[in-house]
PDB file of C-alpha atoms in Angstrom:
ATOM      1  CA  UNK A   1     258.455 154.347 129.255  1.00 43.00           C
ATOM      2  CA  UNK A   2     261.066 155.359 132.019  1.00 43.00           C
ATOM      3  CA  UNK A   3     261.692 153.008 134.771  1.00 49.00           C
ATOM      4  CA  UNK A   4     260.791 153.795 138.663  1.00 45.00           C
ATOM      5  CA  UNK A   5     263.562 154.458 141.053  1.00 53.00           C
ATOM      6  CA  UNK A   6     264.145 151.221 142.875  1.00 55.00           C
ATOM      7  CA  UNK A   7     263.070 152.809 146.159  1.00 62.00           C
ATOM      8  CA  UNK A   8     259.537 152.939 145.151  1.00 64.00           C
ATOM      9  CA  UNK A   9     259.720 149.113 145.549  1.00 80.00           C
ATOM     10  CA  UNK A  10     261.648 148.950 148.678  1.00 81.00           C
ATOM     11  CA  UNK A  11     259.374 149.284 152.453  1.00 87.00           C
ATOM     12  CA  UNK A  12     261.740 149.985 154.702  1.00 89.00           C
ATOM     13  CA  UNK A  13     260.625 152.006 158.223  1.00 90.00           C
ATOM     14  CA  UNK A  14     263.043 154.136 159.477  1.00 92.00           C
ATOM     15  CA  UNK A  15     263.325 152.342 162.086  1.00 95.00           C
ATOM     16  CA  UNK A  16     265.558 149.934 160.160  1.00 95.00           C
ATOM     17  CA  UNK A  17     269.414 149.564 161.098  1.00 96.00           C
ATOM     18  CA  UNK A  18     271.167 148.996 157.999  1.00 96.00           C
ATOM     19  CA  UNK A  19     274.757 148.326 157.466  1.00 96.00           C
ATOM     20  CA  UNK A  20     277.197 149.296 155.394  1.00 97.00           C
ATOM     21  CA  UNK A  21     276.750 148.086 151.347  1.00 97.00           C
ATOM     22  CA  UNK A  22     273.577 146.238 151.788  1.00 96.00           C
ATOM     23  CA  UNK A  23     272.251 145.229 148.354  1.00 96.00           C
ATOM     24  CA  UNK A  24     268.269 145.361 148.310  1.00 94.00           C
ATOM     25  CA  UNK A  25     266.230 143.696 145.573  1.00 93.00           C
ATOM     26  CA  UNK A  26     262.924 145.011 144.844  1.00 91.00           C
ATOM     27  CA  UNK A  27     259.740 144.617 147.300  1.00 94.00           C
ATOM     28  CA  UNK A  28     261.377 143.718 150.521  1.00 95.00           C
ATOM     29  CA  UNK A  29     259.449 144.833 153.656  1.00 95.00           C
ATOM     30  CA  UNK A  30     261.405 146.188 156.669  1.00 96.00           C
ATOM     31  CA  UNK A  31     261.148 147.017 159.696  1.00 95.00           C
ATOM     32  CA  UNK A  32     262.282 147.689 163.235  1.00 96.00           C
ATOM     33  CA  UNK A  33     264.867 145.010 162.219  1.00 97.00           C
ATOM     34  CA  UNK A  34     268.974 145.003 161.753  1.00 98.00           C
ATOM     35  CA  UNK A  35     270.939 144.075 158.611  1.00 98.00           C
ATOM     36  CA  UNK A  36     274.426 143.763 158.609  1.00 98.00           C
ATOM     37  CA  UNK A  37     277.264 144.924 156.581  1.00 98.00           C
ATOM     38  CA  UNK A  38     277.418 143.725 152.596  1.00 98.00           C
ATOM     39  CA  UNK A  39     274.320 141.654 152.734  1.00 98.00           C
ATOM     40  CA  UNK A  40     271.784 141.007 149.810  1.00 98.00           C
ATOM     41  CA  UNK A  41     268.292 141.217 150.067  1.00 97.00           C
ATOM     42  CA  UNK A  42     265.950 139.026 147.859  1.00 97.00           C
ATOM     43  CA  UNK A  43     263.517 139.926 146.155  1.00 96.00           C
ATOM     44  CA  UNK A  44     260.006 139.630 148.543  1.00 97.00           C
ATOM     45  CA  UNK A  45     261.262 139.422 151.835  1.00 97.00           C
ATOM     46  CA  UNK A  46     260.049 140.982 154.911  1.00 97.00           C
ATOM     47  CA  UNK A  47     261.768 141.263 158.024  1.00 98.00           C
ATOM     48  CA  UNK A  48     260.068 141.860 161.087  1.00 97.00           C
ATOM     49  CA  UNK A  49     260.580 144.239 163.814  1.00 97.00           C
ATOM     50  CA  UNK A  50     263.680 142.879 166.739  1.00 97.00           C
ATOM     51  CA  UNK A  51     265.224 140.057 164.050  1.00 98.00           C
ATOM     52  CA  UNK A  52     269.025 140.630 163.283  1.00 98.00           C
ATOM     53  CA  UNK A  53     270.844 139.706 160.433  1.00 98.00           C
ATOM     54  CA  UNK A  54     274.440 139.789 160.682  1.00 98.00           C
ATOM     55  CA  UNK A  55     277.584 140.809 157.950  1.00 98.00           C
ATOM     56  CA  UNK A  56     277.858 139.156 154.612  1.00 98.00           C
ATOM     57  CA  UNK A  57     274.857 136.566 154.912  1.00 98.00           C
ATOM     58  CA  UNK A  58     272.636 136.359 151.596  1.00 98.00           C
ATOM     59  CA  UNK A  59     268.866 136.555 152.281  1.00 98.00           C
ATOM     60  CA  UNK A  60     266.908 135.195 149.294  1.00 98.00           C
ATOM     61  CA  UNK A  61     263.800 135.995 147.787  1.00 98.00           C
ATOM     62  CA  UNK A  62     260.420 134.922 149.508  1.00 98.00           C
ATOM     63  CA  UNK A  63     261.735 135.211 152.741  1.00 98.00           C
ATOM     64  CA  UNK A  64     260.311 135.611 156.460  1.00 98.00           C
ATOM     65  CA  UNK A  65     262.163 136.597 158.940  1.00 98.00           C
ATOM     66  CA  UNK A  66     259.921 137.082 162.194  1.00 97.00           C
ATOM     67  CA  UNK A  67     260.526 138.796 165.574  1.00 97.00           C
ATOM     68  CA  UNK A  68     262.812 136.870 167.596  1.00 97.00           C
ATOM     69  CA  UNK A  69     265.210 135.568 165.128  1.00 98.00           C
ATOM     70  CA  UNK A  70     268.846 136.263 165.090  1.00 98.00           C
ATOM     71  CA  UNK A  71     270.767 135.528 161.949  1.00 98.00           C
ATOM     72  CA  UNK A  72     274.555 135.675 162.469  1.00 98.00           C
ATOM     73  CA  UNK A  73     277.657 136.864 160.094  1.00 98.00           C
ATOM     74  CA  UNK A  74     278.319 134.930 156.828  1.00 98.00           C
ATOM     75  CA  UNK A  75     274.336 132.901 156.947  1.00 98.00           C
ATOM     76  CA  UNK A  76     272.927 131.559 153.881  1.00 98.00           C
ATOM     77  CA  UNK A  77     269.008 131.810 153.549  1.00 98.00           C
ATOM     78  CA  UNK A  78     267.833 130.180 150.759  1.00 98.00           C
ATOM     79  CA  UNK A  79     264.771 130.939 148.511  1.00 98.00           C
ATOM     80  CA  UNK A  80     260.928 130.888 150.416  1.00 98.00           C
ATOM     81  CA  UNK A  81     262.066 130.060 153.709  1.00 98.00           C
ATOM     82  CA  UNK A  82     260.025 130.193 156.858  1.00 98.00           C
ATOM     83  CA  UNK A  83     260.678 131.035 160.488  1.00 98.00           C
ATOM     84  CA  UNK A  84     258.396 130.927 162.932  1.00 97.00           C
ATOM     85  CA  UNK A  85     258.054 132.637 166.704  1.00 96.00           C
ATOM     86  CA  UNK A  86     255.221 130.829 168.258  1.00 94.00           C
ATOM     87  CA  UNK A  87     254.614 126.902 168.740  1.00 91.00           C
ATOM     88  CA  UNK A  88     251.039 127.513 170.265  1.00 89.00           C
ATOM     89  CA  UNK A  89     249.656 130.129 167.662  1.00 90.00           C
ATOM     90  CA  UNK A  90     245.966 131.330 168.495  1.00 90.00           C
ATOM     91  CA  UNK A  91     244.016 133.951 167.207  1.00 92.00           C
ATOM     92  CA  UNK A  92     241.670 134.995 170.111  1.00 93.00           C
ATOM     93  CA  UNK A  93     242.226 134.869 173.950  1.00 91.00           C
ATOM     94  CA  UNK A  94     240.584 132.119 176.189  1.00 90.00           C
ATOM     95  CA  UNK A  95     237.599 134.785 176.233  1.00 93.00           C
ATOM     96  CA  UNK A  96     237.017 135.015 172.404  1.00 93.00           C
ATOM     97  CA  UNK A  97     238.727 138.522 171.851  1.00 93.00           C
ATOM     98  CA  UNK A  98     241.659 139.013 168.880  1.00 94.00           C
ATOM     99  CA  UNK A  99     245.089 138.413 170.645  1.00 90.00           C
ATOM    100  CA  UNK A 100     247.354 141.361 170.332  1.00 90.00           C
ATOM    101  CA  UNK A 101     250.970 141.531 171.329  1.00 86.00           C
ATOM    102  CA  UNK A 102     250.396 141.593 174.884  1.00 88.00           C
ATOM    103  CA  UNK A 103     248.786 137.985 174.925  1.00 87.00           C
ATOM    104  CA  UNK A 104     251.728 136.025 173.748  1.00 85.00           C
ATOM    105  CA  UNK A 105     255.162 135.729 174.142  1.00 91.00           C
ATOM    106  CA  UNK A 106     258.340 135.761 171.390  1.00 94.00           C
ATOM    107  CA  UNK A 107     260.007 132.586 171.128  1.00 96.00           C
ATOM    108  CA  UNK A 108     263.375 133.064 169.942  1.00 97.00           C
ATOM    109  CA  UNK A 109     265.763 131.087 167.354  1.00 98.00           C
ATOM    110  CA  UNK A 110     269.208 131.923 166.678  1.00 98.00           C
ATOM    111  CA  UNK A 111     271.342 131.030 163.175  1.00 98.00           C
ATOM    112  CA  UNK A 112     275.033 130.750 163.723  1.00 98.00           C
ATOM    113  CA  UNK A 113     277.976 131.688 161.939  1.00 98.00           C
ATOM    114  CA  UNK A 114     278.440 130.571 158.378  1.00 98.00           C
ATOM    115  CA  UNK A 115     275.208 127.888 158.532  1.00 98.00           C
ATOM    116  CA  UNK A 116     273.123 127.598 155.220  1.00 98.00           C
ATOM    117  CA  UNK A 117     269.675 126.853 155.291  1.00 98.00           C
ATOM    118  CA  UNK A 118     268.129 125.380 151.925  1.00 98.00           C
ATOM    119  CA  UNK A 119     264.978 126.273 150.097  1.00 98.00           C
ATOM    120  CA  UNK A 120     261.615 125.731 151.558  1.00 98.00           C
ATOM    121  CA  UNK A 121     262.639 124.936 155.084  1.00 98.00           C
ATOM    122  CA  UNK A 122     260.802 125.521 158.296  1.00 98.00           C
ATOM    123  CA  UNK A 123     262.425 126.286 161.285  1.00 98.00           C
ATOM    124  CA  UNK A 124     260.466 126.327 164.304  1.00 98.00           C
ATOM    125  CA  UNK A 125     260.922 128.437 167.580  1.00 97.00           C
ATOM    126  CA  UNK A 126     263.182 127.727 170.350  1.00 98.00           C
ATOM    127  CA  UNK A 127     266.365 126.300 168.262  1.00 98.00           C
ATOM    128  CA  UNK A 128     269.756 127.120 167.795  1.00 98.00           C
ATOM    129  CA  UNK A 129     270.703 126.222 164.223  1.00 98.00           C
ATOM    130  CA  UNK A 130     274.823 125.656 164.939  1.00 98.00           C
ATOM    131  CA  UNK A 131     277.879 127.273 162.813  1.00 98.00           C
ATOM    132  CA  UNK A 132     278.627 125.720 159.136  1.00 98.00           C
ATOM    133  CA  UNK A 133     275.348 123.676 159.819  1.00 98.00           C
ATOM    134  CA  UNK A 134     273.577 122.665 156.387  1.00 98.00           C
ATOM    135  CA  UNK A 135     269.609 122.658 156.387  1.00 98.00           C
ATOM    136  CA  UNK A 136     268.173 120.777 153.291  1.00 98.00           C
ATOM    137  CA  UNK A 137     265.350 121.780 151.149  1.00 98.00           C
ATOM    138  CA  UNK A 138     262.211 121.453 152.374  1.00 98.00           C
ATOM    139  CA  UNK A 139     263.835 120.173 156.214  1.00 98.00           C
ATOM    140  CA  UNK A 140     261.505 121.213 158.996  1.00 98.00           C
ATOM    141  CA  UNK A 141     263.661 121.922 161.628  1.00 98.00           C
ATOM    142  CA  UNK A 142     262.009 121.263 165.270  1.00 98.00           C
ATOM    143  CA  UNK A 143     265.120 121.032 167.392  1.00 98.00           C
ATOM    144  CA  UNK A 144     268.964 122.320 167.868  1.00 98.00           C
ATOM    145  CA  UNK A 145     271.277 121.451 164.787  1.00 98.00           C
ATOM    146  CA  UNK A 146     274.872 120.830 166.292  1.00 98.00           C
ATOM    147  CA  UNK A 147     277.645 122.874 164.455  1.00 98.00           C
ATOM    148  CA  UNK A 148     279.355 120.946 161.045  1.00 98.00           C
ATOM    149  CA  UNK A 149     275.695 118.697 161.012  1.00 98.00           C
ATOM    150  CA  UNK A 150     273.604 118.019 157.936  1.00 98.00           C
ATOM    151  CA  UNK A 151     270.185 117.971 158.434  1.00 98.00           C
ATOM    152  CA  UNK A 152     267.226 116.640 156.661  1.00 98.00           C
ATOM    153  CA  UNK A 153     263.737 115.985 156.296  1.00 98.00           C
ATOM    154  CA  UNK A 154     260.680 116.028 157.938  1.00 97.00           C
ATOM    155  CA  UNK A 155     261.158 116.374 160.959  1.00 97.00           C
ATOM    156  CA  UNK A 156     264.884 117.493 160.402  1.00 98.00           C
ATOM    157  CA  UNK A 157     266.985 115.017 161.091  1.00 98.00           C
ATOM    158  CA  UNK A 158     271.077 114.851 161.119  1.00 98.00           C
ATOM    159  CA  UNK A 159     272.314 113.019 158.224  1.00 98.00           C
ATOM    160  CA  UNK A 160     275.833 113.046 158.653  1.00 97.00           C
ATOM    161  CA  UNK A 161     278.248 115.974 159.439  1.00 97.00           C
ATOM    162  CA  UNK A 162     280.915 118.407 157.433  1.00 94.00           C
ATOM    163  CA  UNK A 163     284.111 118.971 158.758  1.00 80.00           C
ATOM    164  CA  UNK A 164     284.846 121.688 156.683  1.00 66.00           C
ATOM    165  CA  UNK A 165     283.164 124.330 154.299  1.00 59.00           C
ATOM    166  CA  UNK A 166     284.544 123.265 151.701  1.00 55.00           C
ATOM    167  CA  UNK A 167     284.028 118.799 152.057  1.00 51.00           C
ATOM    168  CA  UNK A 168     280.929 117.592 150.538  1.00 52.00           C
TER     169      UNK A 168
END
């Protein structure tokens, strides 16, 4: 049995801005998004329409990446996490009809430079996660992370800082 091209696994619109050697892993779902130079792609994640992700970051596999998030150069996503772009979801209107774009606003959240964000975290609208910052597992993140700061828990809280990438 011959295997399928990996492009029959890969949904990506062509609206899609995609840099230079991106490395895509099989049933990742695109679109109306940007990925920067040299980045990998896990394995089932989708990437909505107006989120960035910036040079050499590493996306892993059960990711979501919704509207309104921007992901900065050298990022670390870890497996199965979660962003979100609303903090008052509803389906339906005050009348009772389906909402559709038009009834709600993105809230935006913004990942900078060379931050890592552990497996299974949540990180809610409206925050600025800062540069080298470390997200545990599992951290819900409700509110800015300053740059070097370790945060953890539920809701994320700073544990200590990191001056450096590489002190522990």
């Amino acid at each position: 049995m011959s295997e399928a091209p990996l492009n029959v696994y890969l949904c990506i619109s062509p609206d899609v801005k995609v840099g230079n050697n991106v490395k895509f892993s099989k049933f990742v779902n695109l679109y109306g998004c940007e990925v920067g130079d040299d980045t990998k792609i896990g394995a089932f994640v989708e990437i909505q329409k107006n989120a960035k992700v910036g040079k050499r970051c590493k996306i892993s596999s059960h990711t979501f990446i919704c509207e309104g998030v921007t992901i900065e150069d050298e990022v670390f996503v870890g497996h199965n996490v979660t962003f979100v772009n609303d903090t008052f979801p509803r389906s339906t209107t005050a009348a009772g009809a389906l909402q559709t774009e038009a009834d709600w606003k993105v809230e935006t959240t913004l990942v900078r430079k060379g931050a890592s964000i552990g497996s299974g975290a949540t990180i809610l609208a409206n925050v600025v996660i800062g540069e080298h910052a470390l997200i545990g597992a599992g951290a819900v993140v409700t509110k800015d992370v300053p740059a070097h700061a370790v945060v953890a828990g539920n809701p994320g809280r700073v544990v200590r800082y990191i001056e450096s990438r590489g002190q522990q």
